[in-house]
Amino acid sequence: MRSLQHKAAGLCILCFLLLVPGASTGQFKRDKNIWNYDGGVIFATDGALPNGVCFRVSGDVNEGGFFNSLKRIDDEHGTVFRRGTELVSRFPEALDVSFSIRDEPCTSGLREVAPRTYLTREMMSHLQLSVYWKHGVDLRPAKDVKEVEARVERIVPYARGLAAELPVRFEWSYQLLVPSAGIPLTDSLVFIFRTNDEHIAARVAARL
């Protein structure tokens, strides 16, 4: 009786595989996914300081026309990057990185304090950035990263008539040049923001 049950179960599985298009006794065919990188690679994350101030980091990675028409294609054969019919496997000589930081109300996933405190010039002076290349789980420092520009601008409130009564808020903007010659496109560029006491305030990756 048990033998007949096993044979019947085997026949059911075989029938199912025959009825499903593209199915095999190994695994189902992997769906084909395509990502376009026109305009560069965008990254963003939320961060928090030990004093309860929360902030938003948002930016992009670009380089002339390198990312224009660049596509990542994932299918049953693996992952490839193409620009038209050209296979692309490495980053260009250097990447332009632009990002900004401004305070924001804390989300439910980060600590909340009342009353709300705001990001100040002094707090930002204690925030340090480290840039890494990530391959798999391994992090290695990005070498010879150069700061091209750094500026701070006051955020003008929507209610201009109440500007004198509202807290002063700022936005910090940065531009970096990150050498990337020979780096595989499968590696990610990781940004880690730390305080002076090595507390990680934010971490974000720009990945293709």
XYZ file of C-alpha atoms in Angstrom:
208
model
C 0.000 0.000 0.000
C 2.791 2.429 0.934
C 4.608 1.618 -2.315
C 1.502 2.486 -4.352
C 1.161 5.779 -2.479
C 4.773 6.689 -3.294
C 4.261 5.832 -6.980
C 1.084 7.917 -7.125
C 2.843 10.884 -5.515
C 5.685 10.598 -8.009
C 3.249 10.586 -10.941
C 1.512 13.711 -9.592
C 4.818 15.603 -9.326
C 5.793 14.534 -12.854
C 2.434 15.687 -14.250
C 2.811 19.053 -12.503
C 6.263 19.605 -13.979
C 5.036 18.702 -17.460
C 2.113 21.116 -17.204
C 4.198 24.102 -16.032
C 5.866 25.859 -19.017
C 9.646 26.013 -18.692
C 9.736 23.807 -15.605
C 12.345 21.095 -15.132
C 13.268 18.561 -12.508
C 16.036 20.957 -11.377
C 14.623 24.452 -10.843
C 12.241 26.882 -12.494
C 13.630 29.290 -15.074
C 14.813 32.508 -13.467
C 12.879 35.639 -14.416
C 14.737 38.231 -16.448
C 15.131 41.573 -14.657
C 16.584 44.753 -16.145
C 17.689 47.915 -14.327
C 18.516 51.188 -16.092
C 21.083 53.602 -14.670
C 20.531 56.710 -16.788
C 21.436 59.706 -14.633
C 23.622 57.733 -12.229
C 23.022 55.766 -9.044
C 20.842 57.296 -6.329
C 21.245 56.538 -2.617
C 19.457 57.690 0.544
C 19.146 56.746 4.199
C 18.053 58.052 7.597
C 20.498 58.541 10.458
C 20.510 59.557 14.109
C 22.985 61.085 16.561
C 23.310 59.873 20.170
C 21.641 63.116 21.370
C 18.446 62.178 19.512
C 18.794 64.373 16.431
C 17.668 62.586 13.271
C 18.755 63.450 9.753
C 18.452 62.416 6.127
C 21.332 61.650 3.753
C 20.517 61.682 0.032
C 22.802 61.750 -2.970
C 23.919 60.259 -6.238
C 26.953 58.738 -7.950
C 27.725 59.777 -11.527
C 30.516 60.306 -14.038
C 29.974 62.165 -17.283
C 28.047 59.839 -19.556
C 29.246 56.543 -18.082
C 25.849 55.551 -16.681
C 23.857 56.700 -19.702
C 22.231 53.690 -21.387
C 23.933 51.378 -18.877
C 21.747 48.414 -17.948
C 22.036 45.552 -15.516
C 20.485 42.329 -16.757
C 19.756 39.430 -14.408
C 18.571 36.166 -15.916
C 19.119 32.415 -15.664
C 22.684 32.878 -16.905
C 23.653 35.329 -14.142
C 24.272 39.092 -14.077
C 25.771 41.226 -16.843
C 26.022 44.956 -17.494
C 25.502 46.294 -21.005
C 25.563 49.598 -22.809
C 23.801 48.767 -26.036
C 25.632 45.689 -27.324
C 28.798 46.487 -25.320
C 29.571 44.444 -22.222
C 30.726 46.636 -19.312
C 32.379 45.139 -16.244
C 34.393 47.944 -14.553
C 33.799 51.434 -13.221
C 35.496 54.393 -14.952
C 38.657 56.085 -13.652
C 36.777 58.082 -11.001
C 33.237 58.702 -9.770
C 31.572 61.980 -8.864
C 29.654 61.686 -5.599
C 27.220 64.374 -4.459
C 25.147 64.206 -1.295
C 23.322 66.448 1.156
C 22.435 66.187 4.849
C 19.557 67.890 6.624
C 17.726 67.153 9.853
C 14.317 65.502 9.792
C 11.756 64.360 12.366
C 12.629 60.931 13.691
C 10.696 58.051 12.158
C 9.210 55.222 14.186
C 12.329 53.154 13.505
C 14.654 55.735 15.089
C 14.666 57.346 18.507
C 12.252 60.192 19.154
C 12.708 63.034 21.608
C 10.438 65.880 22.667
C 10.787 68.733 22.115
C 12.493 68.205 18.746
C 16.132 69.243 18.435
C 17.815 70.299 15.211
C 21.107 69.596 13.489
C 23.609 72.370 14.192
C 26.986 73.376 12.772
C 28.682 72.086 15.930
C 27.022 68.673 15.639
C 28.068 68.413 11.998
C 31.659 69.304 12.894
C 31.830 66.073 14.923
C 30.421 63.883 12.143
C 33.061 62.011 10.157
C 32.651 60.205 6.847
C 34.431 57.010 5.805
C 34.103 55.649 2.260
C 34.547 51.956 1.448
C 34.273 49.542 -1.431
C 32.192 46.484 -0.551
C 32.768 43.140 -2.274
C 30.519 40.433 -0.881
C 30.821 40.958 2.867
C 34.313 42.471 2.722
C 34.856 46.212 3.194
C 38.030 47.922 2.037
C 38.712 51.672 2.370
C 38.381 53.711 -0.811
C 41.767 55.310 -1.488
C 42.567 58.942 -2.312
C 39.006 60.249 -1.957
C 39.018 64.013 -2.559
C 36.550 66.600 -1.323
C 35.746 68.838 -4.283
C 33.253 71.137 -2.594
C 31.482 71.576 0.730
C 28.887 74.182 1.566
C 26.153 74.895 4.079
C 22.973 76.806 3.335
C 20.126 77.944 5.528
C 16.807 76.246 4.790
C 14.192 78.914 4.108
C 10.890 77.989 5.825
C 7.686 77.879 3.822
C 6.088 80.350 6.220
C 8.477 83.206 5.474
C 6.545 85.572 7.707
C 7.330 83.365 10.717
C 11.008 82.850 9.877
C 12.154 84.948 12.841
C 10.166 82.756 15.243
C 11.193 79.376 13.812
C 14.393 77.440 14.628
C 17.267 78.021 12.204
C 17.816 74.959 10.020
C 20.612 74.169 7.575
C 21.428 71.829 4.726
C 24.979 70.595 4.201
C 26.058 69.665 0.657
C 29.225 67.858 -0.432
C 30.900 66.771 -3.656
C 33.576 64.059 -3.649
C 35.807 62.499 -6.269
C 36.305 58.778 -5.646
C 38.954 56.893 -7.680
C 37.371 53.757 -9.133
C 39.660 52.470 -11.909
C 39.448 48.700 -12.210
C 36.678 48.295 -9.623
C 34.081 45.690 -10.709
C 30.550 46.984 -11.225
C 29.367 44.297 -8.829
C 31.116 46.109 -5.938
C 29.191 48.695 -3.903
C 30.310 52.106 -2.697
C 29.551 52.367 1.025
C 29.349 55.565 3.097
C 29.562 55.350 6.902
C 29.000 58.427 9.072
C 30.494 58.254 12.571
C 30.707 60.576 15.558
C 33.985 61.302 17.333
C 33.379 58.402 19.719
C 33.008 55.974 16.754
C 29.227 55.744 17.073
C 27.757 54.891 13.646
C 25.166 57.586 12.937
C 24.274 56.435 9.406
C 25.311 53.933 6.773
C 24.257 53.779 3.141
C 25.447 52.009 -0.019
C 25.341 53.022 -3.671
C 25.002 49.733 -5.561
C 24.229 48.689 -9.075
